[in-house]
C-alpha cells in the first residue's frame, strides 16, 4: 500500500517507516537511513512498480518500459538482476517482509510505504476543502526539482511530464488563492519564478498579469503580455490565445470587472446520507486533474437504473466546485426521464450560453454556430460542467466547453460510445454492509436497530441499489406499524411491485431502459431471464438464443451499453440482482421451454471438448483458457439445472468437469457440484461418489474420501461394473494408506492390482502403483518403491496420457528426494514442472515446485527453496488442505534455514491450524518441532 505519512492537514505524522520520493531524483529511506537504490535503470524498475502499484508487471514489460525501445537480446535477464538487487537493498536496510512480490501475473510493489507523489495527489484533492491554503502549501513544499530526474525510458518520460504538471497545478491553485485574498507579493514572487521556468505557460502569465494589475502595477502586467507574445512568436510561431488577448485588452481599458471572473454555482443540493462511494468519487476526482493539451477533462459515469449516478456526480461537483473559479454549471439532459423528451443539443447549448452571460439576441440559431460560441466563451475559463442523465454521446459531444481549464462530469445509464472520455466509471451496487448503513440512516428509527438481521435481509433484497433503498425507507417512514420482517416478506414475494413509491419505481426505470433496446436485444434480454444468476459468455448466449456467436456478442455489448447487463470479465456477462427479476418476469410472459436445454447441451459438449484437449495432446492453452473463464458458470449452471429438474444433464456435466477441476486444484468447486447433484439424485450413483471421493482425497480429507469410496464400491458391485469396482478398490487402498493404515492399504491395493491385470485395465494402475510405492517407502524398501514409481511413469508415457505422465513424474521425484538421490530428483521434478506448465495441471505444478524447493533446501540453497515454495503458494486453492500443509511445512523449514525465524513461525502456526481441520500427525509433529526452533 502506498500512502502519505499522516493526515492530509495536520494530524499524526508517524506514518510508514519506508518512504519514497519521486518528485525529484528517486530516493528511499527506511526510518532515518537512506536505502541505496543502485543505477538509474534499476531505479526506473522501482519507479514503474511504485507509480503503477495497482498493476502487476511482467519482466518483459518492465524491460521494455525502462529501456525506452526494444532492448538488446543480451539484456533479457536484467530485470531479474535489478529486482534481486532491490530486494537485497531493502533487506540490508532492515525492511521487514516483502517489498516487491512476484506471482503468475508478474511483479508488484506491496509494502506499506509513503510516496511523495501519492501525498501530492491527496493534497490537491484536499485543496477543494475549506483549508485549501494549508494543503496547497504542503503540496508545493513536496516539489524537489525535475521528477524522476535522470531516469530513462518512455514510462519515466510520461510520468515525469504528468508529475511536473501536477506540481504546476499546485502552484497555480496556490497563487490564485493568494491573488483572491489580495496577498499579491508572495503571488508575484512565486509566479515570476514559475514563468521563468515555464516561459510558454499562458495560465501562469495570466495569473501574473492579474496579480500585477490588482496591485496597481498595470505597466508591468502589460509588459508581461508583450514578453510572452514575443516568446511565443519567436519560439513557437503562434500568437497568444484568445483568452489572454481579452485579458490584455481588459487591462488596457482598465476594466476591472473583465479581469476578475465571477463565480457561478448552479448545482442542485448535495444528497443527504451519501454513503459507500468514497473510492469511486476519489478516483473520478483524480481523473479530472489538469493535464497537457487544450481539451477539457471529461469523466463519464454510467450504471444500471437506480444505482446513484446523479448522486455521485452532484456530490463530487460540490466537492470540486471551489477549485473552479468560473463556477459550476448543472444541466439535466432528461435522457431517461419518464414523460420527457431528451433535451436536444441545440436547446442545451442555448441554456448554457445564456447561463454564461450571452444575451438572447446574440445566441445563434445554427447548431454549429452555437457550439462555436460556447467553445470560444469557455476557451480560457476554469469551469465545472455537470451533464446529468445523458441519452447518448451525440447529445453531449457539442456541449463540451473549450480549453483545458474546464472539467466535465457526465452521467448516463448507457455507455456513451464514441464520446471518448478521459475516464469511464461504471457504478456497481453498494456492498451489503454499506447498504445496511445507508438504509439505517435513511429510516432514522428505532425499528432499524431492533431488527438488525431483517434490515440486512431488506438491504440484500434491494440489490444494493440506492434508489431501491430510498424507496423502502420512504415506505417504512410512512408506515410506522410495519416491521422490517414484514417488509422483507413482502419484498420476497413480489420485489419489483414493492419497490415503487409514487413516481419512483425500479420496474419503471428498467422498463424505460428496456424500451430503448432493439427487438433483437429485447429478445436476448428476455431469454437471460430463463437462466438467471449465471455469468454467461457469447457462446452460451448464442446457444440460448439459437443465433451465431458473433451476433450474440454484438447484442450483448449493446445491452451492456444500455446498463441492463454487467460485463463482469472479458466476454462474461451477468444480470444485476433486480434486473434478473425484471428479465424473469419478461421471460415468464413469453417463455421458451427449450432455452435451458440448449444451454446445458452447449456446456456439456464444450466441457467434453476441453476434457479431450487437456487429457490428450490437444490445444492446451485454449482449453485451459475456456475452463478458467467458465469455472464459475459451470458451477452455477449445474446448481440451476438441479433446481430446475434437469438432474441427468447436471450429472453429466459434473462427471465431465470433475477431473478438470481437480487438475486445477479447484477442490471446493468440484466438491460443491457433486454434493449438489448427489443430494438431489439417487443414493447409488457410483460414478459421482467415485468422483467426490477423489476430490476429498486430493484436498486431504481422507476419511471423507474413504466413506465415498465405500459407497462407490457398493454401487459398482450392485450394477456388476467390474472395472468400477477395481477403481474403487484402488481408491480405498489410497485412502487407507493416507490414513496410516498401511497393512489394510496393501490389501486393497494388491486386490486392485490383481483385478486390473485380470481385466487388462490400465486406469487403476495410476492409483495402485504410486500408493504401493508409498507403502514400500514407509517400510524402508526404496528399491521396490522406485520400481513401482518408474513403472507408472513408463505406463503413462506408453499410453500417451500426458496428465497422468505428469502426476507420476512428480511422484517419482518425491521418492528420489526421500531416497537421497537429490541430483536425479531435481532433474525429474524440473521435468515435472515443465510438463505441468505445458498441460495446465496446476495441482501437480504446485506440488512439484514445493518438492523442488525441498530438494534445493537439502542442497543448501534456502533462497531458491523459498522462491519455489512461494510460487507454489500462489497457485494452491485454500481448500487443498493436504497440499497446503505440505507446502507451508516446507516453506517454514526453508525460512528457518534462511534465518528468517518470524516468517518460519507464521508458516508453522498456519500448519497447526490446518491440521486441526485435516489431521496429519507427521506434519503436526514437524510444525511443533519447527516452532520450537523459531524462538
Short mmCIF file of N, CA, C and O in Angstrom, two decimals, residues 93 243 308 380 500 687:
data_model
loop_
_atom_site.label_atom_id
_atom_site.label_comp_id
_atom_site.label_asym_id
_atom_site.label_seq_id
_atom_site.Cartn_x
_atom_site.Cartn_y
_atom_site.Cartn_z
N UNK A 93 18.68 -2.81 4.49
CA UNK A 93 18.26 -1.63 5.25
C UNK A 93 17.39 -2.00 6.44
O UNK A 93 17.04 -1.12 7.24
N UNK A 243 -8.18 34.09 -24.98
CA UNK A 243 -8.43 34.49 -23.60
C UNK A 243 -7.37 35.46 -23.09
O UNK A 243 -7.69 36.46 -22.43
N UNK A 308 -27.43 5.29 -8.46
CA UNK A 308 -26.95 6.50 -7.79
C UNK A 308 -25.97 7.33 -8.59
O UNK A 308 -25.13 8.01 -8.01
N UNK A 380 -10.83 29.78 -22.22
CA UNK A 380 -9.82 30.05 -21.19
C UNK A 380 -10.43 30.12 -19.80
O UNK A 380 -9.84 30.68 -18.88
N UNK A 500 -41.67 0.50 -5.33
CA UNK A 500 -42.31 1.63 -6.00
C UNK A 500 -42.85 2.57 -4.94
O UNK A 500 -43.41 2.13 -3.93
N UNK A 687 -20.51 -43.58 -10.04
CA UNK A 687 -19.50 -42.70 -10.66
C UNK A 687 -19.38 -41.35 -9.94
O UNK A 687 -18.27 -40.84 -9.77
#
